[in-house]
Amino acid sequence: MRRVVTAVTGIVTLLVAAIAVVVSAPTATAASLVQVANFGFNPTNLGMYLYVPASVAPRPAILVAVHQCTGSGPGFFASTQFAALADQFGFVVIYPSATRAGSCFDVSTPQSLTHDGSSDPAGIVSMVDYVEQHFNGDPGRVFVTGASSGGMMTDVLLGDYPDVFRAGAAFMGVPYGCFATTDPSMWNAQCADGLVTKTPQQWGDLVRGADPGYAGPRPRVQLWHGTADGTLNYHNFGEEIKQWTNVLGVSQTPTSTDTPQAGWTRTRYAAADGTVEVEAYSIAGAGHVLPLAGMAADAIHFFGLDSATAPPPPTTQPPPSGGACQVSDSTLAWNTGYTANLTITNTGTTPINGWSLGFTLAAGQSVVSGWNATYAPAAGRVTATNLSYNGSIAPGASTSIGFQAAYTASAAAPSAFTLNGSTCTLS
C-alpha cells in the first residue's frame, strides 16, 4: 500500500462549525461530514474527515482539501465551497486535520519532503488509499487543494506523490522545499518573508529529488496569491511559477494572460499541444485571505471536476539526462561533525549536462556548509545540484564536490547515491 508545516502562526483563523462522529468503518452518511478513524498508516496522528455527497458518482473523483494553521478539517469544510461543489458534481472530499500545537502541517522536515516518508504527507496519502478502497474512489482522478499551510502542503504532496495526484491548486503557498528547515519550530522565516530565490532548475530539482526514481507524468498545478500577503510574501508566487514550469517542462513565458475579474491577473503556461500545465492567479491588493468566494469553483474547473468530460491526460516528462555513474567518498570526522569529499564520475558513453546528486544522511546529521554544489534540504535525503561552472561531465570524466555536516549520534558516511535518478556505484 502506498505510504505515505508546524510553522505558520498568525495565519487567518477560519470558522469552525461542523460536528464530527468518530467511526472506524466506511459508514459515512451521505451529505454529512464524518470523522474516520483507523484509516491506515498515520505517523503524525492526523485526523481524517470525509464528505460523501448524497449524489456521489459511482466512481467518484477524490479531492483533498487542506486547512490553514489554527484551522481544522471541520473548519475548512464549513468555511469553503468545496463541499457544495461536491454536492453538485459528485466527487468525494477528504479534509485532513492537523493535531499538533498550532494546527499547522509539516512541510519543513526531511520526513515530509520525501516520497514514502514518515510525516503528514504519508498520512494524507493513506486517507486517499482508504477512499479508493472503501468508496470506489477513482485513483486516476485524485486532486489536492489548500490554503496557507494547506497551500504549502499542496505543493509538497504534488512533489512527494506525483503518482497519486493528478493536479493541485495551492492558495497562498510557497515552492516545494522552500520551507525546509531543521529548526525544531519548523518555521522558515527566510522563505516566509520572500527572501529565498532559486533558479527554475534548482527549484525543479528539489521536486524531482523527492522521488528520484520517478519518471512518470507530473501533476498540473494552479497557483493563487495576493499581492499584499503579509504572512507568506508575494515573492513566493513567482518562485512557485518558476518551479512548476520547470518541473512540467513548459516555458516561463506565459502562453496567455487575461483578467477574469477586476484585480485578477491570470497567466497560463501551456504545452505544445495546448494543455495548460500551470495556471497562476495574482490577486491585486489581497492579503493572506484566500480563497475568496468563487475561487473554489475556478480550482474545480481547472481539475475538470465540473464537467462530464475528463481533463486531458498528464504529460509524460522525460527524466533528466542521466547515465551510468560512480561515486567515491572520503570523510574526516571529529566529535561533533565531519567533512565529506565526493567525486562523481560519468562511467557512461554520453555527456551528462546538468546533474543532481542525491544521497542519504544518517539520522541526526545535517549539512552545515558545502562547496561546488548547492545542497537541499539539509538533512535526510539531500540533493546536491551543480553550479554554473561544473554542470557538464564528459564520458570518463569526473567532478568533485563536498560538504561539512554536524551530527548527534553517528558520523556514518552518506549513502544511496543517485545521479539524475540513476543509481551510482560506490568505489
XYZ file of C-alpha atoms in Angstrom:
427
model
C 0.000 0.000 0.000
C 1.258 3.492 -0.715
C 2.693 5.026 2.422
C 2.691 7.679 2.747
C 4.223 22.757 8.185
C 4.054 23.248 12.190
C 5.298 26.575 11.240
C 2.873 29.237 10.335
C 1.454 31.082 13.304
C -0.781 34.076 12.982
C -2.470 32.802 9.828
C -6.093 33.817 9.320
C -8.430 31.798 11.542
C -11.243 30.163 9.635
C -14.680 29.450 11.123
C -15.022 26.071 12.821
C -18.602 24.872 12.724
C -19.053 21.181 11.961
C -19.888 18.282 14.244
C -17.982 15.055 13.522
C -18.812 11.492 14.519
C -15.869 9.134 15.000
C -16.134 5.861 13.088
C -13.696 3.115 12.180
C -15.554 1.572 9.230
C -16.748 3.012 5.891
C -20.158 4.109 7.166
C -20.005 7.783 6.171
C -23.502 9.230 5.999
C -24.200 10.982 2.700
C -24.255 14.784 2.875
C -22.633 14.950 6.312
C -19.066 15.351 7.463
C -17.813 12.198 9.153
C -14.582 11.522 11.002
C -12.826 8.290 10.023
C -10.511 6.506 12.447
C -8.012 3.735 11.705
C -7.696 4.651 8.046
C -4.143 3.354 7.661
C -0.536 4.463 8.120
C -0.725 7.720 10.077
C 2.673 8.537 11.625
C 1.725 12.023 12.896
C -1.774 11.262 14.202
C -3.680 13.388 11.705
C -7.454 13.488 11.842
C -9.409 12.408 8.763
C -12.783 13.956 7.936
C -14.743 12.746 4.943
C -17.596 14.289 2.960
C -19.568 11.988 0.649
C -22.348 13.883 -1.150
C -25.842 12.433 -1.459
C -25.412 12.354 -5.234
C -21.954 10.748 -5.189
C -20.790 9.413 -8.540
C -20.442 5.623 -8.965
C -16.693 6.019 -9.456
C -16.068 9.349 -7.737
C -13.093 11.617 -8.075
C -11.306 12.455 -4.816
C -10.408 15.952 -3.632
C -8.107 16.504 -0.635
C -8.815 19.947 0.916
C -6.150 21.039 3.421
C -6.728 23.719 6.052
C -4.573 26.624 7.217
C -2.675 26.956 10.512
C -5.006 27.402 13.510
C -7.703 25.688 11.439
C -9.122 22.180 11.263
C -10.708 19.796 8.825
C -14.236 20.632 10.017
C -13.404 24.340 9.907
C -12.237 24.149 6.294
C -15.366 22.153 5.439
C -17.585 24.842 6.957
C -15.857 27.886 5.513
C -15.090 26.890 1.921
C -17.217 25.931 -1.075
C -15.670 22.559 -1.835
C -18.429 20.506 -0.186
C -21.138 22.450 -2.047
C -19.309 21.795 -5.299
C -19.071 18.114 -4.371
C -22.870 18.099 -3.953
C -23.160 19.484 -7.464
C -20.600 17.307 -9.236
C -20.493 14.083 -7.214
C -16.885 13.883 -6.033
C -15.704 12.972 -2.517
C -13.793 15.441 -0.318
C -11.184 14.486 2.299
C -10.452 17.129 4.950
C -7.223 16.262 6.824
C -6.903 17.831 10.271
C -3.571 18.633 11.933
C -3.463 17.785 15.629
C -0.136 19.288 16.724
C 0.095 22.625 18.569
C -0.794 25.462 16.204
C -2.637 23.065 13.881
C -0.101 23.541 11.066
C 1.005 20.845 8.640
C 4.596 19.666 8.387
C 6.119 20.987 5.168
C 9.555 21.528 6.703
C 11.188 18.316 7.897
C 13.097 15.753 5.845
C 10.401 13.237 6.777
C 7.796 15.351 4.979
C 9.892 16.210 1.929
C 10.271 12.715 0.558
C 8.205 10.045 -1.128
C 7.003 7.409 1.349
C 8.253 9.444 4.294
C 7.065 9.361 7.887
C 5.215 12.636 8.393
C 1.963 14.352 7.398
C 2.081 13.657 3.625
C 2.221 9.913 4.280
C -0.898 10.081 6.474
C -2.794 12.097 3.864
C -1.990 9.565 1.150
C -3.306 6.847 3.481
C -6.601 8.762 3.535
C -6.677 8.684 -0.267
C -5.999 4.932 -0.219
C -8.874 4.479 2.216
C -11.371 6.285 -0.014
C -10.247 4.359 -3.072
C -10.705 1.071 -1.234
C -13.943 1.761 0.653
C -15.807 4.224 -1.566
C -14.737 3.070 -5.035
C -12.704 6.269 -5.488
C -11.078 6.730 -8.880
C -7.263 6.585 -8.492
C -6.916 8.352 -11.837
C -8.778 11.445 -10.565
C -7.208 12.445 -7.261
C -6.645 16.160 -6.633
C -5.442 18.382 -3.788
C -6.016 21.975 -2.752
C -5.313 24.006 0.368
C -4.761 27.446 1.875
C -1.605 28.798 3.544
C -0.190 25.827 5.467
C -2.571 23.771 3.330
C -1.330 25.541 0.204
C 2.233 24.665 1.142
C 1.104 21.078 1.772
C -0.486 21.057 -1.684
C 2.922 21.795 -3.232
C 4.541 19.153 -1.008
C 2.031 16.441 -1.920
C 2.423 17.173 -5.634
C 6.191 16.828 -5.255
C 6.225 13.789 -2.977
C 3.460 11.832 -4.702
C 3.249 12.592 -8.442
C 1.991 9.021 -8.814
C -1.056 9.784 -6.639
C -2.248 13.292 -7.571
C -3.461 14.382 -10.999
C -3.390 18.137 -10.250
C -3.338 20.618 -7.383
C -4.421 24.174 -6.552
C -2.281 25.964 -3.962
C -3.709 29.097 -2.316
C -1.069 31.311 -0.651
C 1.643 28.663 -0.747
C 5.407 28.575 -1.238
C 7.578 26.454 -3.558
C 8.212 22.829 -2.701
C 11.182 22.665 -0.336
C 11.246 26.410 0.377
C 10.160 25.889 3.991
C 12.707 23.123 4.628
C 14.479 23.564 7.947
C 15.987 21.574 10.787
C 14.842 24.213 13.286
C 12.564 22.422 15.787
C 9.988 25.201 15.343
C 9.615 24.153 11.680
C 9.354 27.863 10.816
C 11.469 29.178 7.949
C 11.440 32.971 8.209
C 13.609 33.430 5.133
C 11.050 31.661 2.984
C 8.020 33.254 4.653
C 9.487 36.727 4.173
C 10.188 36.125 0.485
C 13.970 36.111 0.807
C 14.589 32.770 -0.924
C 15.316 32.895 -4.641
C 16.475 29.983 -6.797
C 16.786 29.254 -10.482
C 13.972 27.295 -12.131
C 16.322 24.316 -12.431
C 17.193 24.427 -8.733
C 13.532 24.609 -7.733
C 12.672 21.819 -10.152
C 15.463 19.625 -8.842
C 14.025 19.887 -5.324
C 10.763 18.417 -6.624
C 12.474 15.714 -8.658
C 14.664 14.854 -5.668
C 11.609 13.932 -3.579
C 11.233 10.701 -5.549
C 14.389 10.329 -7.654
C 13.293 7.091 -9.278
C 10.018 8.505 -10.606
C 9.881 9.141 -14.372
C 6.125 9.218 -14.992
C 3.669 12.050 -15.656
C 3.638 15.061 -13.349
C 0.504 16.707 -11.906
C -0.720 20.006 -13.343
C -0.600 22.994 -10.973
C -2.793 26.020 -10.260
C -1.370 28.798 -8.052
C -3.082 31.685 -6.210
C -1.531 34.568 -4.259
C -2.442 38.075 -3.086
C -0.014 40.876 -3.804
C -0.379 42.260 -0.255
C 0.153 38.961 1.578
C 1.931 39.810 4.830
C 2.324 36.236 6.096
C 3.764 34.374 3.119
C 5.325 37.049 0.953
C 4.119 37.504 -2.626
C 7.672 36.809 -3.849
C 6.926 33.126 -3.293
C 4.278 33.235 -6.025
C 6.873 33.958 -8.712
C 9.197 31.302 -7.307
C 6.369 28.733 -7.454
C 5.793 29.579 -11.107
C 9.497 29.102 -11.822
C 9.465 25.744 -10.047
C 6.414 24.164 -11.623
C 7.031 25.393 -15.165
C 10.456 23.758 -14.888
C 9.054 20.517 -13.487
C 6.344 20.358 -16.163
C 8.670 21.292 -18.998
C 6.964 24.478 -20.202
C 8.298 27.976 -20.790
C 8.311 30.589 -18.037
C 6.827 32.966 -20.600
C 3.010 32.772 -20.366
C 1.157 31.471 -23.397
C -1.779 33.688 -22.387
C -2.585 36.472 -19.924
C -6.045 37.790 -19.050
C -8.153 39.410 -16.323
C -11.067 37.128 -15.326
C -12.226 39.652 -12.715
C -11.217 43.159 -11.695
C -7.892 42.950 -9.889
C -7.183 39.380 -11.010
C -4.339 38.640 -13.406
C -4.280 35.108 -14.757
C -1.268 33.731 -16.600
C -1.273 30.346 -18.278
C 1.683 28.199 -19.289
C 0.709 25.603 -21.861
C 2.474 22.689 -23.504
C 2.864 22.414 -27.270
C -0.430 20.525 -27.519
C -2.276 23.367 -25.769
C -2.667 21.644 -22.399
C -2.409 24.244 -19.613
C 0.163 22.746 -17.277
C 0.478 25.736 -14.918
C -2.173 28.378 -14.242
C -1.387 31.298 -11.923
C -3.727 33.898 -10.393
C -2.302 37.118 -8.933
C -4.918 38.977 -6.849
C -4.169 42.703 -6.574
C -4.343 44.107 -3.043
C -5.366 40.823 -1.408
C -3.688 39.845 1.845
C -3.471 36.441 3.487
C -7.170 35.720 2.996
C -7.563 33.309 0.071
C -9.623 31.530 -1.159
C -12.303 34.163 -1.579
C -15.815 33.496 -2.875
C -15.833 31.846 -6.264
C -12.206 30.780 -6.258
C -13.021 27.199 -5.269
C -15.107 26.878 -8.436
C -12.123 28.019 -10.520
C -9.981 25.345 -8.899
C -12.603 22.674 -9.557
C -12.801 23.808 -13.179
C -9.006 23.525 -13.530
C -9.262 19.952 -12.264
C -12.037 19.149 -14.732
C -14.414 18.128 -11.945
C -17.229 20.375 -13.183
C -17.540 18.558 -16.497
C -18.543 15.122 -17.645
C -15.509 15.276 -19.930
C -12.313 14.149 -18.266
C -9.371 16.581 -18.365
C -6.515 15.772 -20.730
C -4.096 13.118 -19.529
C -0.994 14.416 -17.781
C 2.082 14.997 -19.877
C 4.868 12.464 -19.519
C 8.085 14.373 -18.988
C 11.392 12.748 -19.929
C 13.657 12.146 -16.966
C 16.686 14.422 -16.598
C 19.764 13.466 -18.550
C 21.192 10.546 -16.640
C 23.680 7.810 -17.407
C 25.976 5.433 -15.610
C 27.813 6.949 -12.664
C 30.259 6.154 -9.921
C 30.800 7.998 -6.659
C 33.801 7.829 -4.386
C 33.640 9.435 -0.976
C 36.037 10.123 1.844
C 35.073 11.505 5.236
C 37.009 13.004 8.118
C 35.108 13.055 11.422
C 35.541 14.754 14.779
C 33.399 14.754 17.909
C 30.509 16.896 16.557
C 30.868 16.820 12.795
C 32.640 15.618 9.679
C 33.635 16.686 6.196
C 32.776 14.622 3.130
C 34.581 14.873 -0.204
C 32.706 13.260 -3.101
C 33.943 12.547 -6.620
C 31.316 11.927 -9.297
C 32.468 10.007 -12.386
C 30.488 9.629 -15.597
C 31.012 5.957 -16.475
C 28.590 6.127 -19.401
C 29.195 6.832 -23.081
C 27.322 10.153 -23.399
C 27.903 13.512 -21.701
C 25.901 14.456 -18.609
C 24.610 18.002 -18.989
C 23.221 19.248 -15.699
C 23.224 16.944 -12.700
C 21.638 16.421 -9.309
C 23.342 14.010 -6.949
C 21.002 12.506 -4.365
C 22.259 10.862 -1.197
C 21.001 9.983 2.271
C 22.406 11.269 5.550
C 22.166 9.193 8.712
C 19.650 10.212 11.380
C 20.831 13.205 13.389
C 23.080 14.549 10.631
C 22.639 17.854 8.794
C 24.624 19.760 6.171
C 26.223 22.901 7.629
C 28.035 24.159 4.534
C 29.126 22.885 1.141
C 31.215 23.635 -1.924
C 30.946 23.109 -5.709
C 27.182 22.436 -5.449
C 24.005 23.624 -3.759
C 22.562 21.328 -1.096
C 18.894 20.957 -0.065
C 17.315 20.021 2.208
C 19.937 19.996 4.976
C 19.027 16.573 6.372
C 17.526 13.252 5.351
C 17.505 12.719 1.592
C 19.748 15.523 0.301
C 20.135 16.699 -3.300
C 23.394 18.344 -4.412
C 22.897 20.349 -7.628
C 25.611 21.517 -9.991
C 26.739 25.129 -10.168
C 27.078 27.109 -13.404
C 30.678 26.057 -14.000
C 30.514 22.280 -13.360
C 27.230 21.111 -14.865
C 28.753 19.054 -17.699
C 30.592 15.768 -17.131
C 32.040 14.137 -20.243
C 32.214 10.330 -20.546
C 35.020 9.110 -18.324
C 35.409 12.497 -16.645
C 34.837 13.422 -13.010
C 33.851 16.374 -10.855
C 34.398 16.834 -7.125
C 32.120 18.354 -4.516
C 31.975 18.319 -0.737
C 30.233 19.423 2.408
C 30.571 19.762 6.149
C 27.947 18.084 8.337
C 27.075 18.152 12.021
C 25.910 15.011 13.785
C 24.435 13.997 17.132
C 24.663 10.220 17.049
C 26.579 8.795 14.100
C 29.274 10.048 11.729
C 28.321 7.442 9.128
C 29.182 8.435 5.573
C 26.386 9.418 3.164
C 24.799 6.546 1.271
C 22.408 5.559 -1.551
C 23.826 7.815 -4.262
C 21.803 8.587 -7.393
C 22.667 10.911 -10.266
C 19.634 12.382 -12.085
C 17.645 9.446 -10.767
C 20.134 6.748 -11.835
C 21.746 4.645 -9.102
C 25.502 5.143 -8.822
C 28.043 2.512 -7.881
C 30.289 3.300 -4.922
C 34.022 2.971 -5.382
